[in-house]
Amino acid sequence: MQPQHLNAPIGVFDSGVGGLSVLRAIRRQMPAEDLLYLADQGHVPYGSRTLEEIRAFSEGITRFLLAQGAKLIVVACNTASAAALRYLRETFPDVPMVGMEPAVKPAAERTQSGVVGVLATPATFQGALYASVVERFANGVKLLQSTCPGLVARIEQGDLDAPATRAILDDALRPMLDEGIDTVVLGCTHYPFVIPLIEEIAGEDVRVIDPAPAVARQVKRLLDANGLGRPAGKRGEIRFYTSGEPAAMQSLLPKLLGEGGLVRAVHWRGNLALEKA
Ligand code: DGL
């Protein structure tokens, strides 16, 4: 493996645009860092795929990001973390890595009603990571789960407040509200983009937990611990890649990230390769 250098970029990936919620938090906390972001939109959604399939995609993407010089990998996808994080850590033992896990711990610590809603994909709920988080942290708190069918696809379209998006969240949240939830855990990185809608439906007494700022803090800690943080200075650059449609992703960036950028095409041919310009 090539030596890691503090001026190298941080590599971030997701099945689609969801990981931009994590990228946004990293950018706020570490504006000098260069960033690579890969959206595997040729395969989105991951949530209904098998864990083996998601693991293979995650390994291919990690190899690609390392080949582009990434000094640290952020698995900005709960589903990929559930399926592959442990395997990636074993396969790339020298690479600092940060993944996602549903924020059951802070939710269980803070709930007053003792009932918490968790929104995540089917694959996330099936993985051993979720079972272990529940076992370690639920602590007698009642967890109500929903997979919000179709929500990732709506967010991929940029439909953040369309009636169809609201209907999916209504179906997920109403039964939970009837059972007395006072906290909602966003266990999928796409979902922070619909926090305004969730707050509208759930009302102001329900706390919504977006894990992105805590994940960004963990990235910073790990960079610092490895002497890999880039000193403050000029604002870092972001390079975007998608295995889907670059123009479609590019048009969504200002809405989701608050800034634009050029999106390059990558293709799966066994491995992931950059399309020749
Ligand atoms: N953004 C992803 C997550 O955090 C996955 C969505 C999907 O592809 O199903 O789980």
mmCIF file of C-alpha atoms and ligand atoms in Angstrom:
data_model
loop_
_atom_site.group_PDB
_atom_site.id
_atom_site.type_symbol
_atom_site.label_atom_id
_atom_site.label_comp_id
_atom_site.label_asym_id
_atom_site.label_seq_id
_atom_site.Cartn_x
_atom_site.Cartn_y
_atom_site.Cartn_z
ATOM 1 C CA MET A 1 0.000 0.000 0.000
ATOM 2 C CA GLN A 2 1.167 3.521 -0.713
ATOM 3 C CA PRO A 3 2.265 5.581 2.301
ATOM 4 C CA GLN A 4 -0.495 7.725 3.734
ATOM 5 C CA HIS A 5 0.162 11.425 3.695
ATOM 6 C CA LEU A 6 -1.614 14.245 5.489
ATOM 7 C CA ASN A 7 -2.274 16.061 2.226
ATOM 8 C CA ALA A 8 -4.010 12.999 0.749
ATOM 9 C CA PRO A 9 -7.812 13.060 0.472
ATOM 10 C CA ILE A 10 -10.373 11.328 2.697
ATOM 11 C CA GLY A 11 -12.367 8.726 0.731
ATOM 12 C CA VAL A 12 -16.115 8.578 1.422
ATOM 13 C CA PHE A 13 -18.674 6.222 -0.156
ATOM 14 C CA ASP A 14 -22.321 5.255 -0.170
ATOM 15 C CA SER A 15 -24.732 3.439 -2.465
ATOM 16 C CA GLY A 16 -25.918 6.849 -3.618
ATOM 17 C CA VAL A 17 -26.291 10.434 -2.439
ATOM 18 C CA GLY A 18 -27.033 9.537 1.205
ATOM 19 C CA GLY A 19 -23.410 9.698 2.263
ATOM 20 C CA LEU A 20 -23.413 13.360 1.303
ATOM 21 C CA SER A 21 -25.083 13.932 4.696
ATOM 22 C CA VAL A 22 -21.850 12.629 6.247
ATOM 23 C CA LEU A 23 -19.600 14.418 3.747
ATOM 24 C CA ARG A 24 -21.379 17.678 4.633
ATOM 25 C CA ALA A 25 -20.566 17.207 8.327
ATOM 26 C CA ILE A 26 -16.920 16.325 7.549
ATOM 27 C CA ARG A 27 -16.637 19.425 5.377
ATOM 28 C CA ARG A 28 -18.022 21.624 8.173
ATOM 29 C CA GLN A 29 -15.628 20.253 10.773
ATOM 30 C CA MET A 30 -12.535 19.858 8.561
ATOM 31 C CA PRO A 31 -12.810 22.398 5.732
ATOM 32 C CA ALA A 32 -9.145 22.094 4.729
ATOM 33 C CA GLU A 33 -9.389 18.372 3.874
ATOM 34 C CA ASP A 34 -9.580 17.219 0.268
ATOM 35 C CA LEU A 35 -12.413 14.726 -0.180
ATOM 36 C CA LEU A 36 -13.300 11.951 -2.608
ATOM 37 C CA TYR A 37 -16.952 10.889 -2.736
ATOM 38 C CA LEU A 38 -18.139 7.815 -4.577
ATOM 39 C CA ALA A 39 -21.851 7.075 -5.078
ATOM 40 C CA ASP A 40 -22.503 3.542 -6.330
ATOM 41 C CA GLN A 41 -25.702 4.647 -8.036
ATOM 42 C CA GLY A 42 -25.399 1.852 -10.580
ATOM 43 C CA HIS A 43 -26.353 -0.446 -7.686
ATOM 44 C CA VAL A 44 -28.565 1.715 -5.464
ATOM 45 C CA PRO A 45 -30.465 0.725 -3.351
ATOM 46 C CA TYR A 46 -28.172 -1.557 -1.363
ATOM 47 C CA GLY A 47 -30.829 -2.081 1.308
ATOM 48 C CA SER A 48 -32.636 -4.924 -0.426
ATOM 49 C CA ARG A 49 -29.488 -6.751 -1.609
ATOM 50 C CA THR A 50 -27.718 -9.662 0.044
ATOM 51 C CA LEU A 51 -24.942 -8.986 2.541
ATOM 52 C CA GLU A 52 -22.467 -10.876 0.280
ATOM 53 C CA GLU A 53 -23.261 -8.667 -2.683
ATOM 54 C CA ILE A 54 -22.917 -5.464 -0.638
ATOM 55 C CA ARG A 55 -19.610 -6.714 0.770
ATOM 56 C CA ALA A 56 -18.218 -7.259 -2.740
ATOM 57 C CA PHE A 57 -19.279 -3.762 -3.865
ATOM 58 C CA SER A 58 -17.797 -2.211 -0.714
ATOM 59 C CA GLU A 59 -14.466 -3.938 -1.241
ATOM 60 C CA GLY A 60 -14.297 -2.824 -4.889
ATOM 61 C CA ILE A 61 -15.086 0.768 -3.954
ATOM 62 C CA THR A 62 -12.536 0.782 -1.131
ATOM 63 C CA ARG A 63 -9.843 -0.483 -3.525
ATOM 64 C CA PHE A 64 -10.789 2.240 -6.001
ATOM 65 C CA LEU A 65 -10.650 5.016 -3.382
ATOM 66 C CA LEU A 66 -7.288 3.763 -2.108
ATOM 67 C CA ALA A 67 -5.987 3.709 -5.687
ATOM 68 C CA GLN A 68 -7.039 7.386 -5.907
ATOM 69 C CA GLY A 69 -4.828 8.016 -2.879
ATOM 70 C CA ALA A 70 -7.327 8.056 0.016
ATOM 71 C CA LYS A 71 -5.675 8.251 3.463
ATOM 72 C CA LEU A 72 -8.805 7.212 5.394
ATOM 73 C CA ILE A 73 -12.041 5.534 4.303
ATOM 74 C CA VAL A 74 -15.471 6.565 5.563
ATOM 75 C CA VAL A 75 -18.165 3.964 4.927
ATOM 76 C CA ALA A 76 -20.913 6.608 4.847
ATOM 77 C CA CYS A 77 -23.630 3.996 4.510
ATOM 78 C CA ASN A 78 -25.254 2.065 7.340
ATOM 79 C CA THR A 79 -26.087 -0.805 5.003
ATOM 80 C CA ALA A 80 -22.513 -1.200 3.728
ATOM 81 C CA SER A 81 -21.217 -0.865 7.298
ATOM 82 C CA ALA A 82 -23.596 -3.598 8.464
ATOM 83 C CA ALA A 83 -22.564 -5.895 5.624
ATOM 84 C CA ALA A 84 -18.895 -5.124 5.218
ATOM 85 C CA LEU A 85 -17.209 -2.956 7.853
ATOM 86 C CA ARG A 86 -15.670 -5.803 9.799
ATOM 87 C CA TYR A 87 -14.529 -7.482 6.551
ATOM 88 C CA LEU A 88 -13.035 -4.228 5.219
ATOM 89 C CA ARG A 89 -11.093 -3.684 8.445
ATOM 90 C CA GLU A 90 -9.692 -7.220 8.143
ATOM 91 C CA THR A 91 -8.895 -6.851 4.439
ATOM 92 C CA PHE A 92 -7.241 -3.414 4.782
ATOM 93 C CA PRO A 93 -5.719 -3.536 8.277
ATOM 94 C CA ASP A 94 -3.431 -0.539 7.696
ATOM 95 C CA VAL A 95 -6.162 1.795 6.509
ATOM 96 C CA PRO A 96 -7.890 4.007 9.078
ATOM 97 C CA MET A 97 -11.622 3.419 8.628
ATOM 98 C CA VAL A 98 -14.825 4.894 10.011
ATOM 99 C CA GLY A 99 -18.255 3.317 9.567
ATOM 100 C CA MET A 100 -21.837 3.920 10.622
ATOM 101 C CA GLU A 101 -23.961 2.152 13.212
ATOM 102 C CA PRO A 102 -27.531 3.074 14.193
ATOM 103 C CA ALA A 103 -27.378 5.549 17.099
ATOM 104 C CA VAL A 104 -29.271 3.303 19.508
ATOM 105 C CA LYS A 105 -26.891 4.167 22.368
ATOM 106 C CA PRO A 106 -27.588 7.933 22.597
ATOM 107 C CA ALA A 107 -31.271 7.289 21.926
ATOM 108 C CA ALA A 108 -31.564 4.751 24.745
ATOM 109 C CA GLU A 109 -29.686 7.085 27.090
ATOM 110 C CA ARG A 110 -31.953 10.045 26.419
ATOM 111 C CA THR A 111 -35.438 8.645 25.867
ATOM 112 C CA GLN A 112 -37.973 9.552 28.530
ATOM 113 C CA SER A 113 -40.835 7.451 27.213
ATOM 114 C CA GLY A 114 -38.669 4.340 26.804
ATOM 115 C CA VAL A 115 -39.878 3.891 23.209
ATOM 116 C CA VAL A 116 -37.572 4.691 20.284
ATOM 117 C CA GLY A 117 -38.149 4.467 16.527
ATOM 118 C CA VAL A 118 -35.341 3.239 14.266
ATOM 119 C CA LEU A 119 -35.467 3.898 10.514
ATOM 120 C CA ALA A 120 -33.018 1.835 8.432
ATOM 121 C CA THR A 121 -32.841 -0.521 5.450
ATOM 122 C CA PRO A 122 -33.738 -4.251 5.584
ATOM 123 C CA ALA A 123 -30.061 -5.246 5.174
ATOM 124 C CA THR A 124 -29.050 -3.037 8.113
ATOM 125 C CA PHE A 125 -31.650 -4.673 10.361
ATOM 126 C CA GLN A 126 -30.476 -8.139 9.244
ATOM 127 C CA GLY A 127 -26.764 -7.557 9.880
ATOM 128 C CA ALA A 128 -24.883 -8.667 12.983
ATOM 129 C CA LEU A 129 -23.880 -5.041 13.665
ATOM 130 C CA TYR A 130 -27.463 -3.999 14.436
ATOM 131 C CA ALA A 131 -28.035 -7.060 16.629
ATOM 132 C CA SER A 132 -24.894 -6.222 18.568
ATOM 133 C CA VAL A 133 -25.828 -2.542 18.974
ATOM 134 C CA VAL A 134 -29.252 -3.564 20.298
ATOM 135 C CA GLU A 135 -27.767 -6.129 22.640
ATOM 136 C CA ARG A 136 -25.172 -3.731 24.019
ATOM 137 C CA PHE A 137 -27.146 -0.500 24.228
ATOM 138 C CA ALA A 138 -30.948 -0.923 24.065
ATOM 139 C CA ASN A 139 -30.971 -1.499 27.792
ATOM 140 C CA GLY A 140 -34.651 -2.359 28.190
ATOM 141 C CA VAL A 141 -35.785 0.398 25.831
ATOM 142 C CA LYS A 142 -38.457 -0.657 23.335
ATOM 143 C CA LEU A 143 -37.220 -0.282 19.739
ATOM 144 C CA LEU A 144 -39.742 0.012 16.919
ATOM 145 C CA GLN A 145 -38.267 -0.542 13.473
ATOM 146 C CA SER A 146 -39.280 0.536 9.990
ATOM 147 C CA THR A 147 -37.548 0.055 6.639
ATOM 148 C CA CYS A 148 -39.411 2.972 4.997
ATOM 149 C CA PRO A 149 -39.857 1.146 1.638
ATOM 150 C CA GLY A 150 -39.142 3.425 -1.316
ATOM 151 C CA LEU A 151 -37.672 6.302 0.695
ATOM 152 C CA VAL A 152 -34.086 5.912 -0.549
ATOM 153 C CA ALA A 153 -35.332 6.033 -4.167
ATOM 154 C CA ARG A 154 -37.303 9.235 -3.494
ATOM 155 C CA ILE A 155 -34.272 10.909 -1.951
ATOM 156 C CA GLU A 156 -32.100 9.756 -4.884
ATOM 157 C CA GLN A 157 -34.578 11.676 -7.073
ATOM 158 C CA GLY A 158 -34.222 14.754 -4.887
ATOM 159 C CA ASP A 159 -37.881 14.517 -3.810
ATOM 160 C CA LEU A 160 -37.265 15.765 -0.294
ATOM 161 C CA ASP A 161 -40.765 17.077 0.367
ATOM 162 C CA ALA A 162 -42.968 15.571 -2.356
ATOM 163 C CA PRO A 163 -46.334 14.037 -1.346
ATOM 164 C CA ALA A 164 -45.040 10.512 -2.108
ATOM 165 C CA THR A 165 -42.085 11.065 0.240
ATOM 166 C CA ARG A 166 -44.380 12.334 2.966
ATOM 167 C CA ALA A 167 -46.681 9.327 2.521
ATOM 168 C CA ILE A 168 -43.779 6.892 3.097
ATOM 169 C CA LEU A 169 -42.749 8.703 6.283
ATOM 170 C CA ASP A 170 -46.353 8.945 7.467
ATOM 171 C CA ASP A 171 -46.743 5.183 7.105
ATOM 172 C CA ALA A 172 -43.511 4.572 9.015
ATOM 173 C CA LEU A 173 -43.966 7.102 11.806
ATOM 174 C CA ARG A 174 -47.715 7.104 12.629
ATOM 175 C CA PRO A 175 -47.741 3.637 14.235
ATOM 176 C CA MET A 176 -44.577 4.515 16.141
ATOM 177 C CA LEU A 177 -46.077 7.777 17.396
ATOM 178 C CA ASP A 178 -49.177 5.865 18.490
ATOM 179 C CA GLU A 179 -46.906 3.667 20.623
ATOM 180 C CA GLY A 180 -45.273 6.687 22.269
ATOM 181 C CA ILE A 181 -41.848 7.173 20.653
ATOM 182 C CA ASP A 182 -40.050 10.331 21.760
ATOM 183 C CA THR A 183 -36.862 9.676 19.728
ATOM 184 C CA VAL A 184 -36.186 8.699 16.126
ATOM 185 C CA VAL A 185 -32.832 7.192 15.103
ATOM 186 C CA LEU A 186 -31.833 7.759 11.473
ATOM 187 C CA GLY A 187 -30.114 4.480 10.644
ATOM 188 C CA CYS A 188 -29.605 5.283 6.966
ATOM 189 C CA THR A 189 -27.459 8.122 5.705
ATOM 190 C CA HIS A 190 -30.069 9.148 3.131
ATOM 191 C CA TYR A 191 -32.605 10.062 5.803
ATOM 192 C CA PRO A 192 -31.083 13.257 7.286
ATOM 193 C CA PHE A 193 -32.177 14.947 4.054
ATOM 194 C CA VAL A 194 -35.817 14.505 5.105
ATOM 195 C CA ILE A 195 -35.404 15.654 8.717
ATOM 196 C CA PRO A 196 -37.695 18.684 8.135
ATOM 197 C CA LEU A 197 -40.455 16.340 6.960
ATOM 198 C CA ILE A 198 -39.892 13.925 9.848
ATOM 199 C CA GLU A 199 -40.064 16.823 12.314
ATOM 200 C CA GLU A 200 -43.252 18.073 10.711
ATOM 201 C CA ILE A 201 -44.922 14.678 11.042
ATOM 202 C CA ALA A 202 -43.548 13.758 14.465
ATOM 203 C CA GLY A 203 -43.889 17.172 16.102
ATOM 204 C CA GLU A 204 -41.420 19.091 18.198
ATOM 205 C CA ASP A 205 -41.525 16.777 21.215
ATOM 206 C CA VAL A 206 -39.816 14.013 19.263
ATOM 207 C CA ARG A 207 -36.030 14.163 19.023
ATOM 208 C CA VAL A 208 -34.453 13.127 15.722
ATOM 209 C CA ILE A 209 -30.891 11.782 15.913
ATOM 210 C CA ASP A 210 -28.666 12.463 12.895
ATOM 211 C CA PRO A 211 -25.365 10.656 13.503
ATOM 212 C CA ALA A 212 -23.360 12.612 10.888
ATOM 213 C CA PRO A 213 -21.736 15.195 13.228
ATOM 214 C CA ALA A 214 -20.581 12.447 15.619
ATOM 215 C CA VAL A 215 -19.187 10.423 12.706
ATOM 216 C CA ALA A 216 -17.292 13.480 11.449
ATOM 217 C CA ARG A 217 -15.827 13.966 14.950
ATOM 218 C CA GLN A 218 -14.670 10.339 14.873
ATOM 219 C CA VAL A 219 -12.997 10.957 11.484
ATOM 220 C CA LYS A 220 -11.170 13.916 13.003
ATOM 221 C CA ARG A 221 -10.063 11.914 16.052
ATOM 222 C CA LEU A 222 -8.720 9.137 13.854
ATOM 223 C CA LEU A 223 -6.862 11.530 11.558
ATOM 224 C CA ASP A 224 -5.310 13.284 14.537
ATOM 225 C CA ALA A 225 -4.350 9.989 16.183
ATOM 226 C CA ASN A 226 -2.529 8.941 12.996
ATOM 227 C CA GLY A 227 -0.922 12.335 12.378
ATOM 228 C CA LEU A 228 -2.928 12.584 9.146
ATOM 229 C CA GLY A 229 -4.994 15.751 9.691
ATOM 230 C CA ARG A 230 -4.385 18.475 7.136
ATOM 231 C CA PRO A 231 -3.435 21.777 8.768
ATOM 232 C CA ALA A 232 -5.993 24.585 8.438
ATOM 233 C CA GLY A 233 -5.405 26.621 5.319
ATOM 234 C CA LYS A 234 -7.098 26.879 2.003
ATOM 235 C CA ARG A 235 -10.440 25.153 1.547
ATOM 236 C CA GLY A 236 -10.075 21.561 0.383
ATOM 237 C CA GLU A 237 -11.405 20.235 -2.905
ATOM 238 C CA ILE A 238 -14.010 17.539 -3.477
ATOM 239 C CA ARG A 239 -13.887 14.999 -6.311
ATOM 240 C CA PHE A 240 -17.172 13.222 -6.975
ATOM 241 C CA TYR A 241 -17.616 9.863 -8.730
ATOM 242 C CA THR A 242 -20.725 7.895 -9.601
ATOM 243 C CA SER A 243 -21.359 4.510 -11.193
ATOM 244 C CA GLY A 244 -24.740 5.948 -12.248
ATOM 245 C CA GLU A 245 -25.611 9.056 -14.214
ATOM 246 C CA PRO A 246 -23.108 11.903 -13.541
ATOM 247 C CA ALA A 247 -25.392 14.682 -14.820
ATOM 248 C CA ALA A 248 -28.247 13.618 -12.542
ATOM 249 C CA MET A 249 -26.015 13.542 -9.471
ATOM 250 C CA GLN A 250 -24.360 16.807 -10.393
ATOM 251 C CA SER A 251 -27.715 18.592 -10.548
ATOM 252 C CA LEU A 252 -28.586 17.383 -7.032
ATOM 253 C CA LEU A 253 -25.374 18.488 -5.325
ATOM 254 C CA PRO A 254 -26.305 22.116 -4.563
ATOM 255 C CA LYS A 255 -29.614 20.987 -3.009
ATOM 256 C CA LEU A 256 -28.115 18.224 -0.858
ATOM 257 C CA LEU A 257 -24.640 19.523 -0.103
ATOM 258 C CA GLY A 258 -25.019 23.272 -0.445
ATOM 259 C CA GLU A 259 -22.243 23.377 -3.062
ATOM 260 C CA GLY A 260 -21.736 22.023 -6.553
ATOM 261 C CA GLY A 261 -18.918 20.149 -8.272
ATOM 262 C CA LEU A 262 -17.965 18.062 -11.252
ATOM 263 C CA VAL A 263 -19.131 14.425 -11.079
ATOM 264 C CA ARG A 264 -17.032 11.847 -12.971
ATOM 265 C CA ALA A 265 -18.254 8.489 -14.239
ATOM 266 C CA VAL A 266 -16.878 5.200 -12.963
ATOM 267 C CA HIS A 267 -17.768 1.765 -14.325
ATOM 268 C CA TRP A 268 -17.851 -1.708 -12.872
ATOM 269 C CA ARG A 269 -15.856 -4.076 -15.061
ATOM 270 C CA GLY A 270 -14.998 -6.712 -12.515
ATOM 271 C CA ASN A 271 -13.308 -3.936 -10.596
ATOM 272 C CA LEU A 272 -14.293 -0.304 -10.499
ATOM 273 C CA ALA A 273 -12.558 1.844 -13.096
ATOM 274 C CA LEU A 274 -12.604 5.501 -13.972
ATOM 275 C CA GLU A 275 -14.151 6.238 -17.357
ATOM 276 C CA LYS A 276 -11.575 7.585 -19.779
ATOM 277 C CA ALA A 277 -12.152 11.273 -20.489
HETATM 278 N N1 DGL B 1 -27.502 5.234 2.508
HETATM 279 C C1 DGL B 1 -27.571 3.872 2.817
HETATM 280 C C2 DGL B 1 -27.582 3.549 4.280
HETATM 281 O O1 DGL B 1 -27.070 4.329 5.045
HETATM 282 C C3 DGL B 1 -28.225 2.849 1.991
HETATM 283 C C4 DGL B 1 -29.412 3.089 1.197
HETATM 284 C C5 DGL B 1 -29.619 1.980 0.213
HETATM 285 O O2 DGL B 1 -28.870 1.929 -0.747
HETATM 286 O O3 DGL B 1 -30.525 1.158 0.437
HETATM 287 O O4 DGL B 1 -28.039 2.536 4.690
#
